Coordinates of C-alpha atoms (C1' of nucleotides) in Angstrom, one line a residue:
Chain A
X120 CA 0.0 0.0 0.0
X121 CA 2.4 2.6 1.3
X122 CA 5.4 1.6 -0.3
X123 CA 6.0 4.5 -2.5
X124 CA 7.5 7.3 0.1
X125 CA 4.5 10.5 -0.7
X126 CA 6.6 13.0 1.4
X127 CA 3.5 15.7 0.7
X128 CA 1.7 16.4 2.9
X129 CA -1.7 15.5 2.6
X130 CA -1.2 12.1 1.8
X131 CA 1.4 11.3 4.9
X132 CA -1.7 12.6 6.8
X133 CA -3.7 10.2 5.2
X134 CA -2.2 7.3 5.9
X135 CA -1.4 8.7 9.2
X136 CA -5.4 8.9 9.3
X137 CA -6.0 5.6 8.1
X138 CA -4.0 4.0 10.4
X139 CA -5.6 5.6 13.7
X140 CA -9.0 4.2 12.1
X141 CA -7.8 0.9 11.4
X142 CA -6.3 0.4 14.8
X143 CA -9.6 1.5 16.2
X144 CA -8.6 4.2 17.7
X145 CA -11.8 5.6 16.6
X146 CA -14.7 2.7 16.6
X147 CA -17.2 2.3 13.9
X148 CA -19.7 4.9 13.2
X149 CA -17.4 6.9 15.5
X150 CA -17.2 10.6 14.9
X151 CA -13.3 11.9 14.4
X152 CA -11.9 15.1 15.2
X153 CA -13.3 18.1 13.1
X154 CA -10.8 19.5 10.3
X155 CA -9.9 22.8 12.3
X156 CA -8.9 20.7 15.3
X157 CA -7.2 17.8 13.2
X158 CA -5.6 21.1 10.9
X159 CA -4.1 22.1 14.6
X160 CA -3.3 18.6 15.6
X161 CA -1.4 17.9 12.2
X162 CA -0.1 21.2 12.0
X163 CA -1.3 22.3 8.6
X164 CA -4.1 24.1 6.8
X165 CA -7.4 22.7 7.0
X166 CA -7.5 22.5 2.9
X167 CA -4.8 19.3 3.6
X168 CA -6.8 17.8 5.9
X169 CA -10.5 18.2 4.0
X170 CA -8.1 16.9 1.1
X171 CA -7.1 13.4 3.1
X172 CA -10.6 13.0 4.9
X173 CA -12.5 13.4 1.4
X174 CA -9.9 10.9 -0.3
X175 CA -10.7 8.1 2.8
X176 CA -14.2 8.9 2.4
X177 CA -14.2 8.1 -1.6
X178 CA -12.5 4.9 -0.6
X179 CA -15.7 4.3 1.7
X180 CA -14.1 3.9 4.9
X181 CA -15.3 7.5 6.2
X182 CA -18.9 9.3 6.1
X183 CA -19.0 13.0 6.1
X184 CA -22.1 15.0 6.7
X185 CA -22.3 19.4 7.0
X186 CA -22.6 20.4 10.3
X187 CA -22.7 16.9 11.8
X188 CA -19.1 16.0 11.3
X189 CA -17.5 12.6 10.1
X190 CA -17.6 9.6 11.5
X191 CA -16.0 6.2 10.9
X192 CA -18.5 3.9 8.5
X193 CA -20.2 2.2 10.4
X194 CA -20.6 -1.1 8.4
X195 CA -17.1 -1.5 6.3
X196 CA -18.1 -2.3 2.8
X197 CA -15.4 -3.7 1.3
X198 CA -15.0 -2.6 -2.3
X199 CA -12.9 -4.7 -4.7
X200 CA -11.6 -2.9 -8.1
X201 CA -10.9 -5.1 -10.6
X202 CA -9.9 -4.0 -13.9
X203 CA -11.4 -6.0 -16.8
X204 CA -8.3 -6.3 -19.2
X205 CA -8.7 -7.3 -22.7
X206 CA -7.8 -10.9 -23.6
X207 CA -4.4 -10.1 -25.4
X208 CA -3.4 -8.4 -22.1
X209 CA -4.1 -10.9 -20.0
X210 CA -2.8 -13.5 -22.2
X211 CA 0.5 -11.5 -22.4
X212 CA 0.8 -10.6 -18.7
X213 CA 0.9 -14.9 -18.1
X214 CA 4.1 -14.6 -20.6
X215 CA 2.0 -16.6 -23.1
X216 CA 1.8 -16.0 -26.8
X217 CA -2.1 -14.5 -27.4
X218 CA -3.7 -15.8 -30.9
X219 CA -7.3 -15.6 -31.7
X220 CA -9.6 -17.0 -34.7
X221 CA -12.8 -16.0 -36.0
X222 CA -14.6 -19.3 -36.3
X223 CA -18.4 -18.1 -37.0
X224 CA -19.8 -14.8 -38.4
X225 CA -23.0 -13.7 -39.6
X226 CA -25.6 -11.1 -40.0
X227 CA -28.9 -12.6 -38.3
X228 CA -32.0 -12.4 -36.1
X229 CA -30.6 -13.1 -32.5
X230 CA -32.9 -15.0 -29.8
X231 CA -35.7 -12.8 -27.8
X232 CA -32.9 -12.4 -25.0
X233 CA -30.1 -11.2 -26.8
X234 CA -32.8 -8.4 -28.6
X235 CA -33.9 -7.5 -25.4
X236 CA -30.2 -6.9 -24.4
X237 CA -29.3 -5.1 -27.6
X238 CA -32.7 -3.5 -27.5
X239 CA -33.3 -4.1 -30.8
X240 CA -37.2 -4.7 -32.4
X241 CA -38.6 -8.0 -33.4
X242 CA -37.6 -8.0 -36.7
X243 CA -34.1 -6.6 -37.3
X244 CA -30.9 -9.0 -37.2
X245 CA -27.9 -7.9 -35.9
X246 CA -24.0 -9.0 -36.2
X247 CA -22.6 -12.5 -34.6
X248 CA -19.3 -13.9 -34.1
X249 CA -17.7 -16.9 -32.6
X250 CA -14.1 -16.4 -31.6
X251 CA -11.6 -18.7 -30.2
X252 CA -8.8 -16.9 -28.0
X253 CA -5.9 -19.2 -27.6
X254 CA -2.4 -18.9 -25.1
X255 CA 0.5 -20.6 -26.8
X256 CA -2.2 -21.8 -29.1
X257 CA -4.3 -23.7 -26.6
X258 CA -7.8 -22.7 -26.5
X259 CA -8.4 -20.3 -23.6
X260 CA -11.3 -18.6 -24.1
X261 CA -14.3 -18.5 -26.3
X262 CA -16.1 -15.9 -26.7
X263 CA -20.3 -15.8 -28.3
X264 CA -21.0 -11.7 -29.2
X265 CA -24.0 -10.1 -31.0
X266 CA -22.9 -6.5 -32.1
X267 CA -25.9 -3.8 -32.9
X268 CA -25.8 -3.0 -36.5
X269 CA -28.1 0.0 -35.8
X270 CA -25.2 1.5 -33.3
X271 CA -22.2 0.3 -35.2
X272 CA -23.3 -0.3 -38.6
X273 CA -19.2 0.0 -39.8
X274 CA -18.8 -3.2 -38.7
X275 CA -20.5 -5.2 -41.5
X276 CA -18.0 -4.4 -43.6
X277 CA -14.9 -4.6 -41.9
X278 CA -13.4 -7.8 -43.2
X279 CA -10.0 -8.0 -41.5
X280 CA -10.1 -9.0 -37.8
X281 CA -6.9 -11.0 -37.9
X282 CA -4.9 -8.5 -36.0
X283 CA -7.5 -7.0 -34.4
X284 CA -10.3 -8.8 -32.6
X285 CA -13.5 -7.8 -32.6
X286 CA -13.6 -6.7 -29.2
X287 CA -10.0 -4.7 -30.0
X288 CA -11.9 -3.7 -33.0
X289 CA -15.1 -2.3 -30.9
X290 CA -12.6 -0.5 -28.0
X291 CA -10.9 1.9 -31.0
X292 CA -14.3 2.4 -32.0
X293 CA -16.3 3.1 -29.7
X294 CA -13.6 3.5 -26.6
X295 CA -15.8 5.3 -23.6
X296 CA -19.0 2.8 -23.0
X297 CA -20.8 1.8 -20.2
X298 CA -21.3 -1.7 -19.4
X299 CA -22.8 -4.4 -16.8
X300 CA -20.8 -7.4 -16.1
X301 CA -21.8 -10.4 -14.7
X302 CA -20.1 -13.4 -13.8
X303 CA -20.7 -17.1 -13.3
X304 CA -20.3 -20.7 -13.5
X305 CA -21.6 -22.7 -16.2
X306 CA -21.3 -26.7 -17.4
X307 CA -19.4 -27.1 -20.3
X308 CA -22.1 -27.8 -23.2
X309 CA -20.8 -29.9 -26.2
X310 CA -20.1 -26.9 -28.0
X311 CA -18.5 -24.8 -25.8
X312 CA -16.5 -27.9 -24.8
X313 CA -15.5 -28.0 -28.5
X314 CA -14.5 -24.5 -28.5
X315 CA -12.4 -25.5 -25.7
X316 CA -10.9 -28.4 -26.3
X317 CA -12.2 -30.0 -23.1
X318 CA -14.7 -32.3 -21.9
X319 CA -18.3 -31.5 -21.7
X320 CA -19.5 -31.1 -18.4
X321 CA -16.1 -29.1 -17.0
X322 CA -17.0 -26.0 -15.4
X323 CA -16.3 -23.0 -16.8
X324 CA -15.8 -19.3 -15.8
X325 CA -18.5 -17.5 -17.9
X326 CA -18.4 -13.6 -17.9
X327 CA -21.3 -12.4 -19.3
X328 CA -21.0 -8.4 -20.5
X329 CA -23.1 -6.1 -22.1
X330 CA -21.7 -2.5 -23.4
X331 CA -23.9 0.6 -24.5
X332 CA -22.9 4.5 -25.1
X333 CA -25.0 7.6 -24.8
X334 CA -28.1 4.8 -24.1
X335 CA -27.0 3.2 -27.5
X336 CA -26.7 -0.3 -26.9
X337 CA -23.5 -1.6 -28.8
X338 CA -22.8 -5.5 -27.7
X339 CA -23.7 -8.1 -25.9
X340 CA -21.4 -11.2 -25.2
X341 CA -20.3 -14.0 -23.4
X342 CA -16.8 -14.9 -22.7
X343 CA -16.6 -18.8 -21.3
X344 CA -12.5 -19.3 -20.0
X345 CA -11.3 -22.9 -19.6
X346 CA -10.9 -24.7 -16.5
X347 CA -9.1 -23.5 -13.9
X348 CA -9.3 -19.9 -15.0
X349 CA -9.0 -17.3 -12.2
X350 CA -10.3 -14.1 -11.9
X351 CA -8.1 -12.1 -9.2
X352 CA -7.7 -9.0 -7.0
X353 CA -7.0 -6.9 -3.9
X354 CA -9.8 -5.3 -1.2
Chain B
X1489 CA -24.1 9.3 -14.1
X1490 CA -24.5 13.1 -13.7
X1491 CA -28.0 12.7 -12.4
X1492 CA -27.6 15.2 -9.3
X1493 CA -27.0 18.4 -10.9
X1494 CA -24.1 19.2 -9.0
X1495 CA -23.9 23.3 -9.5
X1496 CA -19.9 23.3 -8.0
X1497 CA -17.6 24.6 -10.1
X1498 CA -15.1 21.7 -10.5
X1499 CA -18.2 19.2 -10.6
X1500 CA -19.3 20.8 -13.5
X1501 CA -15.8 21.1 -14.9
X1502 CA -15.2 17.3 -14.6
X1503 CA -18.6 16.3 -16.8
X1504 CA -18.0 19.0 -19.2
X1505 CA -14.5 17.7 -19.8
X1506 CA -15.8 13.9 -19.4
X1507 CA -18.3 14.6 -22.2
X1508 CA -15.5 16.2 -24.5
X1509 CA -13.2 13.2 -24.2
X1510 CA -16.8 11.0 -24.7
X1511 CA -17.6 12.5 -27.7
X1512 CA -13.6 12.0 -29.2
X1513 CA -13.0 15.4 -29.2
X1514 CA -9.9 14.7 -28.3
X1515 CA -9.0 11.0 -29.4
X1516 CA -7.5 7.9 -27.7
X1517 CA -3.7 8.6 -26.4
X1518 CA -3.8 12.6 -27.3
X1519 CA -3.1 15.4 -25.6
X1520 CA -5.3 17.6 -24.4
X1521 CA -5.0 21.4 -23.0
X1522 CA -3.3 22.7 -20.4
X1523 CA -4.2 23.4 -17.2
X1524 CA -4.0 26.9 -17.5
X1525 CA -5.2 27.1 -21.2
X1526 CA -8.6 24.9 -19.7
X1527 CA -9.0 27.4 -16.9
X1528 CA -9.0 30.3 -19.4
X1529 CA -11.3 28.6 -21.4
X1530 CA -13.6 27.8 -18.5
X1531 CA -13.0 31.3 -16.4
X1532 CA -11.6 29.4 -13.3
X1533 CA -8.5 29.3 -11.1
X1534 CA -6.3 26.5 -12.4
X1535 CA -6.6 25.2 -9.1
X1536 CA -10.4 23.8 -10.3
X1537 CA -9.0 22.1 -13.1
X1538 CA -6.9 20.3 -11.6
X1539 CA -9.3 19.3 -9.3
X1540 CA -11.4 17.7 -11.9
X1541 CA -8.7 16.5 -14.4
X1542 CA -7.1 14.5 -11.2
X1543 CA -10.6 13.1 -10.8
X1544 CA -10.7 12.0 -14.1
X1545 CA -7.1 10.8 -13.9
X1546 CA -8.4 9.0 -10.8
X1547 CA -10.9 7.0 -12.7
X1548 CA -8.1 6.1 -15.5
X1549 CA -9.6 8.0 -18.1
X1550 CA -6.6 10.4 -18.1
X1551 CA -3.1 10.4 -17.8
X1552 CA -1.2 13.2 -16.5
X1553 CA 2.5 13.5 -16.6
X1554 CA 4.5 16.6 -14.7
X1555 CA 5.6 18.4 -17.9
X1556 CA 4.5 15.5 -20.3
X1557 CA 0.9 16.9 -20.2
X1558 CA -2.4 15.4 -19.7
X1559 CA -3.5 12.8 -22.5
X1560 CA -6.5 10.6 -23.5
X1561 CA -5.6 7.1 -21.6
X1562 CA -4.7 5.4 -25.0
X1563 CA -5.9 1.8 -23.4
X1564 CA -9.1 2.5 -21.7
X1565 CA -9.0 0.0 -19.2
X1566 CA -12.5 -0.7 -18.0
X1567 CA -12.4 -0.6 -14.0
X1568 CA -15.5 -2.6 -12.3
X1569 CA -16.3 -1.9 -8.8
X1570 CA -17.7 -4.9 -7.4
X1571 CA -19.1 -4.6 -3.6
X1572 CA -18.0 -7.6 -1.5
X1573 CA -21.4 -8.1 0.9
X1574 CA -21.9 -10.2 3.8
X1575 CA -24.0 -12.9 2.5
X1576 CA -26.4 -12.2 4.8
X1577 CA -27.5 -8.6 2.7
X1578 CA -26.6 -10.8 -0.6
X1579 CA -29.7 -13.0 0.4
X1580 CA -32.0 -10.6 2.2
X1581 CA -31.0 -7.9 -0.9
X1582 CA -33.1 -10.6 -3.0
X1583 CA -35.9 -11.0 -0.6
X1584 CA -34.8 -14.0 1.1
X1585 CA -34.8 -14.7 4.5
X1586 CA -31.3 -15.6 5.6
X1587 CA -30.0 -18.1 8.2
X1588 CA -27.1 -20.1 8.2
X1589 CA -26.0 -23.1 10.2
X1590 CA -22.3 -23.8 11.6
X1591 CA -21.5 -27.9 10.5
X1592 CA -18.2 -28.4 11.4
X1593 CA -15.6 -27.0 13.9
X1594 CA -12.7 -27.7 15.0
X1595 CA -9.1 -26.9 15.9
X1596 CA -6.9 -29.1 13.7
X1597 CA -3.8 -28.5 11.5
X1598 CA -4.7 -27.5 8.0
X1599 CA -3.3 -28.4 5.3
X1600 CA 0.3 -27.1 3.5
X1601 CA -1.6 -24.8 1.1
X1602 CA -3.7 -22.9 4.0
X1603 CA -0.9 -23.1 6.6
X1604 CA 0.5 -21.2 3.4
X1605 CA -2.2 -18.6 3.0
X1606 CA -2.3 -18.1 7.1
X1607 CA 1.8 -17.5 6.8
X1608 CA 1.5 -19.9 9.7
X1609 CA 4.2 -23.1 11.0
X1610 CA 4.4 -26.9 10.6
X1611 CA 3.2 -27.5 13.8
X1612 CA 0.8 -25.4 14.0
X1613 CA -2.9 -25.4 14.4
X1614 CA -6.0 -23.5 13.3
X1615 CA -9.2 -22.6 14.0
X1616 CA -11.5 -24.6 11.3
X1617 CA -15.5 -24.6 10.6
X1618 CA -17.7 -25.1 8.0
X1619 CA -20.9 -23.4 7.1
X1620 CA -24.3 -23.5 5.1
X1621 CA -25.7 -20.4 4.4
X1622 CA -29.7 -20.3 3.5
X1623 CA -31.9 -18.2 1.3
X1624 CA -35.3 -19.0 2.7
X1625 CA -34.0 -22.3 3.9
X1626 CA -32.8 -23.5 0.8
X1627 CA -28.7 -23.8 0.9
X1628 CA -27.4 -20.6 -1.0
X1629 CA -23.6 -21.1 -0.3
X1630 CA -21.2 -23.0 1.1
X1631 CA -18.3 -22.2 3.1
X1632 CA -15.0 -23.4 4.4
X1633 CA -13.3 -21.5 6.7
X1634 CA -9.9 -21.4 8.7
X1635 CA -8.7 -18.7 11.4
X1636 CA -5.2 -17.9 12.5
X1637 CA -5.1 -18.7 15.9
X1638 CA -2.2 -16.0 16.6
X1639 CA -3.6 -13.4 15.1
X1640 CA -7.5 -14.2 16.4
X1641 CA -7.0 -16.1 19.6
X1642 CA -10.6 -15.0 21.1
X1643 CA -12.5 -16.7 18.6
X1644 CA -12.0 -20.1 20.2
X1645 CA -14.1 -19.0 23.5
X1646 CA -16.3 -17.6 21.3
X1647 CA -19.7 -20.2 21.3
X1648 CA -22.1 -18.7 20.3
X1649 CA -22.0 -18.3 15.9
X1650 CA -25.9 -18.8 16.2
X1651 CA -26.8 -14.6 15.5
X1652 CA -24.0 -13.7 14.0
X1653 CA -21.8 -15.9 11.3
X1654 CA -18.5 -16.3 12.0
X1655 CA -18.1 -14.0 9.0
X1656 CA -20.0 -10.8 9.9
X1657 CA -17.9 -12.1 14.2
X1658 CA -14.7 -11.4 11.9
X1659 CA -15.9 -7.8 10.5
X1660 CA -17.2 -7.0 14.2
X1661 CA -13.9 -8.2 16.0
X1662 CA -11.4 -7.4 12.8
X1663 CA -13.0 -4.5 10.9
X1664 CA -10.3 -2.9 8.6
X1665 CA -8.1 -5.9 6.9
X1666 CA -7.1 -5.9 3.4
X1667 CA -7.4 -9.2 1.6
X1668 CA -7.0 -11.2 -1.8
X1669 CA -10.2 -12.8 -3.4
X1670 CA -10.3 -14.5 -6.5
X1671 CA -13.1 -15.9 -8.4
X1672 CA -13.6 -19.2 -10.5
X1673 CA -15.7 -22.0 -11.4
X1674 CA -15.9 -25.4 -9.4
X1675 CA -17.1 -28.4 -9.8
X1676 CA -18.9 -29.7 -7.0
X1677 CA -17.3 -32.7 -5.5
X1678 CA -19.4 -35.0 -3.1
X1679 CA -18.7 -33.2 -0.1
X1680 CA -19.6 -29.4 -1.7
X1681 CA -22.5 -31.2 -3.7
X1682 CA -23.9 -32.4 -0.3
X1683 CA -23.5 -29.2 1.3
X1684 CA -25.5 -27.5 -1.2
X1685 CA -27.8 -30.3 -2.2
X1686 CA -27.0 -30.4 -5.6
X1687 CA -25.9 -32.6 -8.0
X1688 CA -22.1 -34.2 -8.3
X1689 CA -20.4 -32.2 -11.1
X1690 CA -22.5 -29.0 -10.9
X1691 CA -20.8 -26.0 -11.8
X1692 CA -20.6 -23.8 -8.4
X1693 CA -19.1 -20.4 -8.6
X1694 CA -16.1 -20.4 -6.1
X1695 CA -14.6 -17.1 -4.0
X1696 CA -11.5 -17.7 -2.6
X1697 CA -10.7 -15.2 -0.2
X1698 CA -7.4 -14.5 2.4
X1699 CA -7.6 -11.0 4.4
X1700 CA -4.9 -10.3 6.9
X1701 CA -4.5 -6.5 8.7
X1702 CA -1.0 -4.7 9.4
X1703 CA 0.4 -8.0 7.7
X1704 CA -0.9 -10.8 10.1
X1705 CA -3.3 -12.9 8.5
X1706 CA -6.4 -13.7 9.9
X1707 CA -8.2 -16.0 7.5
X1708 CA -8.7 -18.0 4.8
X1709 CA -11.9 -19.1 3.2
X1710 CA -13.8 -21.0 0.4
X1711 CA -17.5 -19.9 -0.5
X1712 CA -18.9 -22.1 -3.0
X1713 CA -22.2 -20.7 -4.4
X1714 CA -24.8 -22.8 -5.9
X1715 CA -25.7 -22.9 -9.2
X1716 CA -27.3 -20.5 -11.5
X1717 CA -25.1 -17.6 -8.5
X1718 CA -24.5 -14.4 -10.8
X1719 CA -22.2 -12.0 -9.3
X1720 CA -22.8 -9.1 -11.3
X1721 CA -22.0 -5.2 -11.6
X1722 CA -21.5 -2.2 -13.7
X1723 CA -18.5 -0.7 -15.5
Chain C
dT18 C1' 29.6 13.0 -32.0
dT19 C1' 28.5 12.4 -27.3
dA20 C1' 27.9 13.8 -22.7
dT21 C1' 26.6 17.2 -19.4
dC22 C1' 24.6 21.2 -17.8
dT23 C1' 20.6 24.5 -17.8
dA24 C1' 16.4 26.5 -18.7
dT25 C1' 11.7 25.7 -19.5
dT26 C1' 7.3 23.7 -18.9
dA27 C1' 3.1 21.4 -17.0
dT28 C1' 1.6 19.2 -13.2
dG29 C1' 1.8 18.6 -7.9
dT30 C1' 1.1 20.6 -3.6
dG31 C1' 0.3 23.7 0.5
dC32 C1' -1.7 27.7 2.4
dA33 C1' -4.6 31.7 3.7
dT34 C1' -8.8 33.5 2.8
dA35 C1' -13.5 33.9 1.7
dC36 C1' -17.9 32.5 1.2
dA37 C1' -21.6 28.6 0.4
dT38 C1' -24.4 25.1 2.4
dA39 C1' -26.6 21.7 5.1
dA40 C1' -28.0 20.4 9.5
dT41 C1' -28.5 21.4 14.0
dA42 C1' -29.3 24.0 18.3
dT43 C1' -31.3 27.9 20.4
dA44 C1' -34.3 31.7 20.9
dA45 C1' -38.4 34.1 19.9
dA46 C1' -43.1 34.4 18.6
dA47 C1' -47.7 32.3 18.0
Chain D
dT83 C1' -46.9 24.0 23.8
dT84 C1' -46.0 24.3 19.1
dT85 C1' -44.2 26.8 15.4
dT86 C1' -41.0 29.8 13.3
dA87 C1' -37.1 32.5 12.9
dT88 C1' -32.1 32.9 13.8
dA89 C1' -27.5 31.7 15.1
dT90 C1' -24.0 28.3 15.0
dT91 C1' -21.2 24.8 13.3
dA92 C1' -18.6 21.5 10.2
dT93 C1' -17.9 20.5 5.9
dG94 C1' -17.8 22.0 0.7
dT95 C1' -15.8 24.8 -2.6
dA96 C1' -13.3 28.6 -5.2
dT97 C1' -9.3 31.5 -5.6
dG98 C1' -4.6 33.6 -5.8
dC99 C1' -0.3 32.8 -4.8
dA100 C1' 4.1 30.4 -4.0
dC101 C1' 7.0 27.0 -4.6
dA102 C1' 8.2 21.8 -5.6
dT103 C1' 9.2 18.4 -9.0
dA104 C1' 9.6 15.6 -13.1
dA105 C1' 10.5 15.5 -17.7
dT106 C1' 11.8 17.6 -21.7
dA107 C1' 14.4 20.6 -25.0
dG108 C1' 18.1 23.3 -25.9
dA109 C1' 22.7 25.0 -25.1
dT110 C1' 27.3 24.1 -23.9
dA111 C1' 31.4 21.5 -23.3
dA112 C1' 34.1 17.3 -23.8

DNA sequence: TTATCTATTATGTGCATACATAATATAAAA
DNA sequence: TTTTATATTATGTATGCACATAATAGATAA
């Protein structure tokens, strides 16, 4: 956490902060010092401390209210960040080789879910893809995405995603969406055992995303990773 | 996103500039004004632009380099916050009524991979117990726990798990610990199967969690979640 | 040519000051 | 007593100014 020295000011009395609430030296739901008598305490201007108390509030741990002070949060909620990185990236960061083939494409009229996620009508059709993302050329992920033609109609006739995937493709495009994620389990099916090159029935980490911009709705997708696949980070 | 109007100065600053990197007015990787250039253009102390572009470089939309400039992040990575509940508001968030019930306990000597996790000796023993947690009675999750004994000796008087789970007794007694979770898919073995009264070979989505505070660990757990378990959240 | 020094530049930070605002406590009026 | 006005308080924000610092570009010396 602290390992980089901050010799400023404001953040030495933010971690100096920190640390008096996690060693309880004020309890949950606790109210702390004002900033005028903490400003006195620390020796600074009270701009420096509003500056470390707002930063340990964005990260949740404080609660700060006009007039009635802050106080410790009551009920930690522990917030975890995790970035999602795009497949190359992650492929690359395990010192493997990334590789990725295109092994389905079409223009067609997705199922009733997939419209509703697209939030396209009855009739239209929209892009699909199958891609296979491979480390050292061993499957590793396979990913099932329906792209809106309406949103991103450029993509019907891009014909080249050999260097670019489509997702790589979609990020240059359109770089600043929104999104939900979800993520789950899910029994390997005979095709997405195919995909995979492993056995039907293996469980598999399914992240299940859906992207929109300016309440345009751009993709939907799911992303199954093989066996064993970990998704990781800090709180 | 900007639903509260937010009338401050460096608020508004922030979704103005937000909306201009949006909208590619500036494109992926370029640079973008000055500090001073922006607060002539927006008639405000520099001091308010850097407020808002250090939010913005906060989110990882930006980049900012002393004397480089301020630039486009050229890799938008997407950041998810995802909210690690107690189970407890995970079921009663759905409408559930939760209980839970404590099946195993013991003080034993775990394994090499846990004595691992707990930074712990050979020798050494551990607190261990196993638990079923319940959405309106029907088994939700399923978890395996251990506790350092050195770093959490009280929770081996402590009887009574019946109110609260030994979980939300850890936030109580340890509130402010940092910790590694990592998410994957499981199949269920007979003993997790059992637990969770499901079938051998399910798919169960699996947390992995260690948290330790001022660098003594405190615990280590597994929380396998029944099928058809979505953990889901925005980016 | 290469290495070294030296501006220059844009961001990073701290401070004093002033005023805004939300929420509360107190006093005054009904 | 209840309602309403008023003062008080702690945080929220904006600003001007000064100086720190990292990184670059240019000038100078080897």
């Amino acid at each position: 956490m602290s390992s980089q020295l901050q010799s400023n000011s404001h953040h030495k009395v933010r971690e100096s902060l920190r640390e008096r609430i996690e060693s309880s030296e004020w309890k949950l739901g606790e109210l702390i010092p004002t900033e005028v008598d903490l400003a006195k305490e620390y020796g600074c201007a009270r701009t420096t401390i509003n500056r470390a108390l707002q930063a340990l509030a964005d990260e949740g741990i404080l609660i700060r209210k006009r007039k009635g002070g802050t106080r410790v949060c009551p009920i930690p909620i522990r917030q975890a960040k995790l970035s999602i990185p795009i497949l190359r990236e992650q492929v690359e960061a395990i010192g493997s080789e990334y590789s990725h083939q295109l092994v389905g494409r079409k223009i067609a009229a997705p199922s009733q879910s997939i419209r509703q996620n697209l939030k396209i009508d009855d009739g239209d059709s929209a892009f699909y893809a199958e891609t296979i993302h491979f480390a050292d050329h061993r499957p590793f992920a396979y990913e099932e995405r329906w792209v809106n033609l309406k949103t991103v109609p450029e993509i019907e006739n891009e014909t080249d995603f050999d260097l670019l995937s489509i997702n790589e493709w979609l990020i240059k495009t359109v770089p600043f969406s929104s999104g939900e994620v979800s993520f789950s389990a899910h029994k390997a099916t005979e095709r997405t055992a195919k995909a995979l090159q492993t056995d039907i029935g293996a469980a598999l980490f399914l992240v299940d995303r859906t992207t929109w911009m300016n309440g345009k709705f751009i993709t939907t997708m799911k992303l199954y990773y093989r066996e064993g696949y970990r998704l990781s980070t800090t709180i």
